[in-house]
Short mmCIF file of N, CA and C in Angstrom, two decimals:
data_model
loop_
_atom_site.label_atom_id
_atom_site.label_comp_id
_atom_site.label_asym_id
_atom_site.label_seq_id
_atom_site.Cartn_x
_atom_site.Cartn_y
_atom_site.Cartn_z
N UNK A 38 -7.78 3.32 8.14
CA UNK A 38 -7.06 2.05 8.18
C UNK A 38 -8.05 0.89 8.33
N UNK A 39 -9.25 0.93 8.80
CA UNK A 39 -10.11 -0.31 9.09
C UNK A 39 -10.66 -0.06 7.77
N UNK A 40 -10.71 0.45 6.72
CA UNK A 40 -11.36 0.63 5.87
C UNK A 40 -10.40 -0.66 5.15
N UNK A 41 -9.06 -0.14 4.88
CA UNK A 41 -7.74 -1.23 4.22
C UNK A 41 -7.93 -2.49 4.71
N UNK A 42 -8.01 -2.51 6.09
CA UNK A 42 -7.87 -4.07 6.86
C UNK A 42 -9.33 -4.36 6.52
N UNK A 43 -10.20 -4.20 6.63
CA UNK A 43 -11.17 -4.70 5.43
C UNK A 43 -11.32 -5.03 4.28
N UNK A 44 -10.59 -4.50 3.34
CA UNK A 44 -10.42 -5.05 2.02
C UNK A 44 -9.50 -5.12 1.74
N UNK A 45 -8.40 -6.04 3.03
CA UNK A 45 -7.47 -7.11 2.97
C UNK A 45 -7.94 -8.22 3.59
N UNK A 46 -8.79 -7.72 4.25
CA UNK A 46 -9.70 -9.65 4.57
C UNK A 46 -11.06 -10.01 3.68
N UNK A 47 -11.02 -9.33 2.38
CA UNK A 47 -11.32 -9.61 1.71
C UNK A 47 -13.18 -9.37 1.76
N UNK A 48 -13.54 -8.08 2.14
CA UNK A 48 -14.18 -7.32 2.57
C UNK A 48 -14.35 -6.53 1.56
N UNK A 49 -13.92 -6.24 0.41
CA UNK A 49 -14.41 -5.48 -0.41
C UNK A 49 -14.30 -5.97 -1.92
N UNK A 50 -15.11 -6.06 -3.16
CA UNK A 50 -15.01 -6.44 -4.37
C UNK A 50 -13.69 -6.78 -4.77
N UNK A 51 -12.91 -7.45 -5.51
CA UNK A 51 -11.76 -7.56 -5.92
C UNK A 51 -10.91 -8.94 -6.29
N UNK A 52 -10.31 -8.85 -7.34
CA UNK A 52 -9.47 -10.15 -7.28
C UNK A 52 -8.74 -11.03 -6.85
N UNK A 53 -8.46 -10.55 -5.24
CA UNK A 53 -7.93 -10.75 -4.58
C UNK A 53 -8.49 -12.40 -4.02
N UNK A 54 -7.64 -13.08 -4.17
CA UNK A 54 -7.63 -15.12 -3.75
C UNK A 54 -7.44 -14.95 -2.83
N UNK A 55 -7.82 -16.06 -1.83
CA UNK A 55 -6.88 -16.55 -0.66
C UNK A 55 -5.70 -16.83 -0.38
N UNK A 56 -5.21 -16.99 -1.90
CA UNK A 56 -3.78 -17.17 -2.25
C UNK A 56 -2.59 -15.93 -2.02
N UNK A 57 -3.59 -14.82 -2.15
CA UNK A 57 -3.15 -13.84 -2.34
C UNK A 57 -2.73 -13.17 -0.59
N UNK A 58 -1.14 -12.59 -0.40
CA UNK A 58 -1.12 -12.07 0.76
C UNK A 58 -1.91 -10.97 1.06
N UNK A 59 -3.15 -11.10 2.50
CA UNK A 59 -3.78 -10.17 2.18
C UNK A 59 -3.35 -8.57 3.26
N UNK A 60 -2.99 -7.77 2.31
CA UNK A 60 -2.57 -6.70 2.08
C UNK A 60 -3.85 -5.99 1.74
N UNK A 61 -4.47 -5.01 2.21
CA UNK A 61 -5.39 -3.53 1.42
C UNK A 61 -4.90 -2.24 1.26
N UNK A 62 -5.37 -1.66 0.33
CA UNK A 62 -4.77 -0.26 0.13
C UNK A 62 -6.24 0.48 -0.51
N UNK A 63 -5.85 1.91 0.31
CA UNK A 63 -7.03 2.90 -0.26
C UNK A 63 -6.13 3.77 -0.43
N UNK A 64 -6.70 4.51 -1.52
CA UNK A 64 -6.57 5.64 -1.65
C UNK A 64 -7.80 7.17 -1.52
N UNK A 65 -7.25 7.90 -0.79
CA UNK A 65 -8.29 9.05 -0.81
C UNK A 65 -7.56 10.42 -1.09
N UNK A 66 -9.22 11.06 -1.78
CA UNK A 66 -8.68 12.16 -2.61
C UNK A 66 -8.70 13.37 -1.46
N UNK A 67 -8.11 14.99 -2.12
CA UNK A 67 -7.31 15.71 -1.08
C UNK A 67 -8.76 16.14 -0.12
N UNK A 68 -10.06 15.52 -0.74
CA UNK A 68 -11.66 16.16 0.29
C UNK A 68 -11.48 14.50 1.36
N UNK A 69 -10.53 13.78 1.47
CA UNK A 69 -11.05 12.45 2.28
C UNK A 69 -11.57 11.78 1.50
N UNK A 70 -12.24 11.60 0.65
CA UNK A 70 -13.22 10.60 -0.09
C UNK A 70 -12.57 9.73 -0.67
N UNK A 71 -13.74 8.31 -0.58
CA UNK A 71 -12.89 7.23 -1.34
C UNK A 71 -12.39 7.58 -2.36
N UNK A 72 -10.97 7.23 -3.45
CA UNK A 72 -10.83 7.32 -4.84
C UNK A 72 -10.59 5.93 -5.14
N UNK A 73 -9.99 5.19 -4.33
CA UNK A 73 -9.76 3.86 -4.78
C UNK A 73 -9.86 2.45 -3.84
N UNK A 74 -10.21 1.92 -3.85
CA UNK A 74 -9.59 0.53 -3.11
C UNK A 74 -8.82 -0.73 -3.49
N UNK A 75 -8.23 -1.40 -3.02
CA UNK A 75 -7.55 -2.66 -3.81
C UNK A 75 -7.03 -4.10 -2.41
N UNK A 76 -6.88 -4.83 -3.17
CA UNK A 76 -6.16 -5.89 -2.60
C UNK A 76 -5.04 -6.29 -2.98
N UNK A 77 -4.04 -6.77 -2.40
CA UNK A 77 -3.02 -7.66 -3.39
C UNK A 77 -3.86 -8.64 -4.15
N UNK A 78 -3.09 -8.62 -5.60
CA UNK A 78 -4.01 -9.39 -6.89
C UNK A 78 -2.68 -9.89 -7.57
N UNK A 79 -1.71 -10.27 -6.93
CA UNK A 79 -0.54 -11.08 -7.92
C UNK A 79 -0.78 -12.32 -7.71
N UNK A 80 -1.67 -13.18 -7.02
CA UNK A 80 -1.89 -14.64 -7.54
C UNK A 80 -3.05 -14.52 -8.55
N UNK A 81 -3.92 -13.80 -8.24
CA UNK A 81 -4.96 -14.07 -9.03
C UNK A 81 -4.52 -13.48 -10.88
N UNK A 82 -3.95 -12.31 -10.49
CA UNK A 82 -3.37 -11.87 -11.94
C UNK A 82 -2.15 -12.22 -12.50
N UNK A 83 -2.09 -13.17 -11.50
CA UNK A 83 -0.49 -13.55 -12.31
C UNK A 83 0.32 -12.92 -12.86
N UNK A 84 0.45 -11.27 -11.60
CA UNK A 84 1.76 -10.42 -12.10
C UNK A 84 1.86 -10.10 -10.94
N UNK A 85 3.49 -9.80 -10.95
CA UNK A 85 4.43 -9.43 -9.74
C UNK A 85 4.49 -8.56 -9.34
N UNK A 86 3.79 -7.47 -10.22
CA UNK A 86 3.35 -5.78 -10.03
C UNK A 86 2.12 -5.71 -9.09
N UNK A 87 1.30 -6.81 -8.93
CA UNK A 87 0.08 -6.52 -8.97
C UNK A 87 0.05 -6.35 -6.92
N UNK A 88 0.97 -5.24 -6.74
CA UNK A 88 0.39 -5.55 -4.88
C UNK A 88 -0.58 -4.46 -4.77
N UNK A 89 -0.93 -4.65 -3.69
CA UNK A 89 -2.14 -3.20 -3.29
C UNK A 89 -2.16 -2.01 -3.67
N UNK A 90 -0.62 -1.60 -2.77
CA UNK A 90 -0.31 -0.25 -3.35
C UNK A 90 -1.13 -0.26 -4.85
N UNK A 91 -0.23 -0.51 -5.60
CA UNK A 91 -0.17 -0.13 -7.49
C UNK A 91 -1.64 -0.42 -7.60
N UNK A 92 -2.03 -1.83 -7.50
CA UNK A 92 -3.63 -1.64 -8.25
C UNK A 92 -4.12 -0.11 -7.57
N UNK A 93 -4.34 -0.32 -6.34
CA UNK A 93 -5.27 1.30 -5.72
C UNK A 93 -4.77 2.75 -6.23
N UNK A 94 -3.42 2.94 -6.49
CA UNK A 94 -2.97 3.77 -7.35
C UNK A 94 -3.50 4.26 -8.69
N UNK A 95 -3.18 2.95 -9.39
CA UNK A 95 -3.71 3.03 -10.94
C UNK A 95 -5.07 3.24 -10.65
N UNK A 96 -6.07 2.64 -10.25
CA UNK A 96 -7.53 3.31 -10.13
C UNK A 96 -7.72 4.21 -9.68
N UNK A 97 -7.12 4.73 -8.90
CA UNK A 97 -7.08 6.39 -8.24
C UNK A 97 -6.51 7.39 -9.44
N UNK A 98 -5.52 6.78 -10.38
CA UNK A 98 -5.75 7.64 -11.55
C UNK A 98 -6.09 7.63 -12.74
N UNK A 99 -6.47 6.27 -12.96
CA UNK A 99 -8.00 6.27 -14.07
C UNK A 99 -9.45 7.18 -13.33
N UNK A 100 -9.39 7.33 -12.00
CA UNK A 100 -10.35 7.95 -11.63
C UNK A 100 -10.39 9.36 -11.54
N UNK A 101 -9.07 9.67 -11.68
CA UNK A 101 -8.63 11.02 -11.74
C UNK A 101 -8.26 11.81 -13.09
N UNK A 102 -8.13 10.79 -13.75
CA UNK A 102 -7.85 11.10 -14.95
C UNK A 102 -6.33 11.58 -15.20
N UNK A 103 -5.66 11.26 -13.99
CA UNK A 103 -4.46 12.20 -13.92
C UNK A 103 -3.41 10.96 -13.43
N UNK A 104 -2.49 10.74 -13.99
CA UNK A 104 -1.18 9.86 -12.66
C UNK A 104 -0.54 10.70 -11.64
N UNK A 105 -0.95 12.23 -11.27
CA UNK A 105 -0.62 13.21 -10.49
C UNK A 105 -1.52 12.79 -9.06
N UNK A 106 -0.99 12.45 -7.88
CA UNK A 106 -2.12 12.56 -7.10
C UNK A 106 -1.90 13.51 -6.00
N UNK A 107 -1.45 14.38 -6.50
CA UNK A 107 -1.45 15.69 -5.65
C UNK A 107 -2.63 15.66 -4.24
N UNK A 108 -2.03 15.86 -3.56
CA UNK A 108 -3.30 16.29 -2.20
C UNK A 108 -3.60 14.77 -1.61
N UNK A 109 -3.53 13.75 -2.41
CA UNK A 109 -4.19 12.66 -2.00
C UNK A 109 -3.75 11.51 -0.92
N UNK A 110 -4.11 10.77 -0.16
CA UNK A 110 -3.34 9.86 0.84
C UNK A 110 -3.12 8.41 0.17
N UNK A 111 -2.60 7.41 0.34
CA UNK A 111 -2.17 5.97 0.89
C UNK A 111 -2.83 6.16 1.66
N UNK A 112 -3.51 5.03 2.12
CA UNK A 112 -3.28 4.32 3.18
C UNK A 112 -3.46 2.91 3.17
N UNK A 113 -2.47 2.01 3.76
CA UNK A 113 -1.90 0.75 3.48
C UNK A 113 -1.91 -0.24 4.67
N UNK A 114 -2.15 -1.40 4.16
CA UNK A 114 -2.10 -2.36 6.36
C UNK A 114 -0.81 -2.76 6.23
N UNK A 115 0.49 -2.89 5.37
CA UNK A 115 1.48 -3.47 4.95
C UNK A 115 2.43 -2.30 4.56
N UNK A 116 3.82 -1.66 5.22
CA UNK A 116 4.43 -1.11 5.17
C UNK A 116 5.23 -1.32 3.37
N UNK A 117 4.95 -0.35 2.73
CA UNK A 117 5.06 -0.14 1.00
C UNK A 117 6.50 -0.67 1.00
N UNK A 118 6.89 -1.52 -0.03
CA UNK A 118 8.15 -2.39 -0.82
C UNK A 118 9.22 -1.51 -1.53
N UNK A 119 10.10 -1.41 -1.65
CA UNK A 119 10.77 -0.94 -2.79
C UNK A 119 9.80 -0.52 -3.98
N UNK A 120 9.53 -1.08 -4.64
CA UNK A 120 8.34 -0.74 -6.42
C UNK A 120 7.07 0.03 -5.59
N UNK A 121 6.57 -0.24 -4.83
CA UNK A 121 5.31 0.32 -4.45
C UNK A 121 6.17 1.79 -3.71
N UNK A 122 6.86 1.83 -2.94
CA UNK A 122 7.38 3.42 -2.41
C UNK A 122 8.27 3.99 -3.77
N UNK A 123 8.15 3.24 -4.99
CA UNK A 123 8.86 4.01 -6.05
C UNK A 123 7.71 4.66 -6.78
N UNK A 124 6.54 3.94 -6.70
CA UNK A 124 5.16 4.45 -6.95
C UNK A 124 4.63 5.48 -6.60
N UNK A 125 4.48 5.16 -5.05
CA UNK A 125 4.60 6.70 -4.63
C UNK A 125 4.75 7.65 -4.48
N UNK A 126 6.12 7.30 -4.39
CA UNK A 126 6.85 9.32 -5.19
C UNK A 126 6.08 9.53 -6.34
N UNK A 127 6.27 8.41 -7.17
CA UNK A 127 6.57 9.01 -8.30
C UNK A 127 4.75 9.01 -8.70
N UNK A 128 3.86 9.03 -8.09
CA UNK A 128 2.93 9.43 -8.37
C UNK A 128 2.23 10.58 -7.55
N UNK A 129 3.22 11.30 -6.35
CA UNK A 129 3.16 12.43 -5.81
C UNK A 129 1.98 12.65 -5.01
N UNK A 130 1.83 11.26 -4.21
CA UNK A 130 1.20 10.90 -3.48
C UNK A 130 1.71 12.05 -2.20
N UNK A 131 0.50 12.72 -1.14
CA UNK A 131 0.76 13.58 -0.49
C UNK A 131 1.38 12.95 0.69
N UNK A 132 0.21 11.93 0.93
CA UNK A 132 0.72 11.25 2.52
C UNK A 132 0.55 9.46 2.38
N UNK A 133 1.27 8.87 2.97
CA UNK A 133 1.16 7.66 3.32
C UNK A 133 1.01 7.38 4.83
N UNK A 134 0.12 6.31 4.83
CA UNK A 134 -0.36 5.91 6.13
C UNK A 134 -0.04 4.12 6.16
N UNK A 135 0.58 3.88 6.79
CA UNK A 135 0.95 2.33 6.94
C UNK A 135 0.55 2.05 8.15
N UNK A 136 -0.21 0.39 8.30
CA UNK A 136 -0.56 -0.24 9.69
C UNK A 136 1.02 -0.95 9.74
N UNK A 137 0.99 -2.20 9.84
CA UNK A 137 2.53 -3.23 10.22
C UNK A 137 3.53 -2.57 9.26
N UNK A 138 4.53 -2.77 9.93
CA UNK A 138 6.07 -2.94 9.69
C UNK A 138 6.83 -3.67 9.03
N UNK A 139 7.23 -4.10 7.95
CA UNK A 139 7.79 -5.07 7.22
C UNK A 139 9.29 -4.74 7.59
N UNK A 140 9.64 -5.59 8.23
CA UNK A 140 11.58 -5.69 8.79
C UNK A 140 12.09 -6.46 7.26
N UNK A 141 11.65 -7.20 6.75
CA UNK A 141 12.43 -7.62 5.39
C UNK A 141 12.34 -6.95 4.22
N UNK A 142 11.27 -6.58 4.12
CA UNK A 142 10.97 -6.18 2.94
C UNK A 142 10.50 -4.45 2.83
N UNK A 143 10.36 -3.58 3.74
CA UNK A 143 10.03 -2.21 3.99
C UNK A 143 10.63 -1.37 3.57
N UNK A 144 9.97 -0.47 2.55
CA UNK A 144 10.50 0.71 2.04
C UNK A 144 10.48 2.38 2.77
N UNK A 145 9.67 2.44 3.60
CA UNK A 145 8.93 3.38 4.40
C UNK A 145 9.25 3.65 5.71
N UNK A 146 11.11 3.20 5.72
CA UNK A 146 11.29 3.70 7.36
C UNK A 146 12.09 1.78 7.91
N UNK A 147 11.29 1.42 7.37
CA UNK A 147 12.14 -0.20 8.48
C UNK A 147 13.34 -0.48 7.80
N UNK A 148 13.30 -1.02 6.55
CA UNK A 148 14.59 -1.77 5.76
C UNK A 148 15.43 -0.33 5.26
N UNK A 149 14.50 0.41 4.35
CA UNK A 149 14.85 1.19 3.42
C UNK A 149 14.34 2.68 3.82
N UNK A 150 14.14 3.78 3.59
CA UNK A 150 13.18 4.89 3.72
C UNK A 150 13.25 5.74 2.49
N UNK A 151 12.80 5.14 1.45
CA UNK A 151 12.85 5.18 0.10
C UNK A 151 11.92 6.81 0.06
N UNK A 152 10.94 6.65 0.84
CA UNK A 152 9.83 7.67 0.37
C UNK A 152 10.44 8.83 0.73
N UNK A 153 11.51 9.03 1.77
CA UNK A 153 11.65 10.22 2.47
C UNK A 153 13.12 10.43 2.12
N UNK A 154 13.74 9.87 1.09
CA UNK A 154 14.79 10.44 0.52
C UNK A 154 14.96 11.21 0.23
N UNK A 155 15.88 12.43 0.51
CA UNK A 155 16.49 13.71 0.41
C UNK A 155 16.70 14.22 -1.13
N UNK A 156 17.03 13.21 -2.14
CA UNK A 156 17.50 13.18 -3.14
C UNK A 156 16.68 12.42 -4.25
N UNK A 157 15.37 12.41 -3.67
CA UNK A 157 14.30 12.48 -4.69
C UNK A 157 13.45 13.67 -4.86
N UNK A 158 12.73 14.11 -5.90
CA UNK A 158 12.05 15.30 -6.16
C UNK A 158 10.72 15.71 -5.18
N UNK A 159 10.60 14.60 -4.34
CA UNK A 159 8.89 14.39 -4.09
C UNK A 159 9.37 13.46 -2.61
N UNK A 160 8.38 13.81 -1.72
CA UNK A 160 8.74 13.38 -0.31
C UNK A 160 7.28 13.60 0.16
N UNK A 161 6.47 12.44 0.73
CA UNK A 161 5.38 12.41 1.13
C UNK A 161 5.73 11.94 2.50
N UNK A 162 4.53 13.08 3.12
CA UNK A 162 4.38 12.62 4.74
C UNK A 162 4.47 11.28 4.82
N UNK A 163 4.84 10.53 5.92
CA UNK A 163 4.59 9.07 6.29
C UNK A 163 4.32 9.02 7.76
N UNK A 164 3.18 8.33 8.19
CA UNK A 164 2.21 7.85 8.67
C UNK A 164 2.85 6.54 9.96
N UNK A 165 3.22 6.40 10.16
CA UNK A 165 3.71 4.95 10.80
C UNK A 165 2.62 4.34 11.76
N UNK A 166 2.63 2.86 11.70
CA UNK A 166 2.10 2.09 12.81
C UNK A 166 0.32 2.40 13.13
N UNK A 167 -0.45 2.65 12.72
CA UNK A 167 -1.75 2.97 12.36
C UNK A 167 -2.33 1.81 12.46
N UNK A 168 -3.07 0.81 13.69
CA UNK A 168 -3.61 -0.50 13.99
C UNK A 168 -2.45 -1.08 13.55
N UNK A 169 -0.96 -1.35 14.06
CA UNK A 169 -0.56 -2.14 13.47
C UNK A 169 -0.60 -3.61 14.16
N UNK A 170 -1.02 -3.38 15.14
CA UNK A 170 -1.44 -4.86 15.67
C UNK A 170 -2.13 -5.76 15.02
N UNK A 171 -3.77 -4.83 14.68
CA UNK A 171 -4.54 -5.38 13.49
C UNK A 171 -3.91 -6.05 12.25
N UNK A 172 -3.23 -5.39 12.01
CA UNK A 172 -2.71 -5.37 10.15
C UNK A 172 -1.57 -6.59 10.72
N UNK A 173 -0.51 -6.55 11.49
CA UNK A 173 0.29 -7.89 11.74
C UNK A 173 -0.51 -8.99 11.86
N UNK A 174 -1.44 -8.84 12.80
CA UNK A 174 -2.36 -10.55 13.15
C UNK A 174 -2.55 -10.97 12.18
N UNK A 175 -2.91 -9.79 10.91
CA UNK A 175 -4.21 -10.82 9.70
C UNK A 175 -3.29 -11.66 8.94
N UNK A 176 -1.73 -10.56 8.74
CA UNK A 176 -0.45 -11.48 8.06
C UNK A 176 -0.79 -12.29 8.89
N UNK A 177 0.10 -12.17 10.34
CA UNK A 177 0.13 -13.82 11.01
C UNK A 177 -0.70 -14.71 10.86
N UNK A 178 -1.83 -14.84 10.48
CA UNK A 178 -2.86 -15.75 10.77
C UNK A 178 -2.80 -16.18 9.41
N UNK A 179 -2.90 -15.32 8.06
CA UNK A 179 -2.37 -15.54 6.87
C UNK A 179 -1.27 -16.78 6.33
N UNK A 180 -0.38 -16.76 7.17
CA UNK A 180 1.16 -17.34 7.14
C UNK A 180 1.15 -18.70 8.35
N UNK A 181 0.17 -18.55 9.16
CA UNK A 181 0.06 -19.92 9.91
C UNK A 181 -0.76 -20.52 9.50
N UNK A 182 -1.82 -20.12 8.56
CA UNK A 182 -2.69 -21.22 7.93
C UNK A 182 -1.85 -21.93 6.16
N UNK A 183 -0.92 -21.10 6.05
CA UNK A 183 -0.14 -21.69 5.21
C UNK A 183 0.68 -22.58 5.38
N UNK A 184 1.01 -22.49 6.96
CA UNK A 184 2.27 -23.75 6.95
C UNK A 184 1.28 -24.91 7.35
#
């Protein structure tokens, strides 16, 4: 998780603006090892797809060569959305690891518990609350330098 909250404060290569909510996501393969990292990149890319989750995904399977990520983890400072926990499954992600809690917007247990639906094919461990102190402050501090 300090690896994510690092390259959500913008700690690691990436497109990620100031504009951009900063959110990180890694992905690692089923030995632990890096496969991916990302930031939220929907200001800078000017797409609505573009949150952590998905970019670190998609490079985890251009790196894999596979959209299967069997064995492999999430791990996220921002509790996964609706589209990003639809990602998940559906890229058969083993485990997810989330720092903060999203009460509005959470797919992973707060709003919704999309990932651990009974009546999807694919159900990945989930992780809860992992520094989520860390991962809330950087939003908060994020969102008070905005107003």
């Amino acid at each position: 998780m300090r690896r994510a909250l690092a390259v959500a404060s913008g700690g690691a290569v990436g497109l990620a603006t100031s504009d951009d909510v900063p959110v990180g996501a890694i992905v690692l393969g089923p030995d632990g090892g890096l496969l991916a990292s990302a930031a939220n990149e929907r200001e800078a890319r000017h797409d609505p797809t573009a949150h952590a989750e998905v970019v670190a995904i998609r490079a985890a399977g251009e790196r894999l060569s596979s959209w299967r990520l069997d064995g492999c983890t999430l791990v996220v400072t921002l509790e996964p959305c609706t589209m990003c926990a639809g990602a998940i499954v559906l890229s058969r992600l083993e485990r997810v690891v989330f720092g903060a809690y999203d009460a509005k917007a959470g797919a992973a247990g707060s709003l919704w518990d999309l990932v651990r639906d009974r009546r999807l094919n694919h159900r990945p461990e989930v992780v809860a609350g992992v520094l989520a102190d860390d991962a809330s402050s950087l939003l908060r501090e994020f969102f008070d330098r905005r107003r």
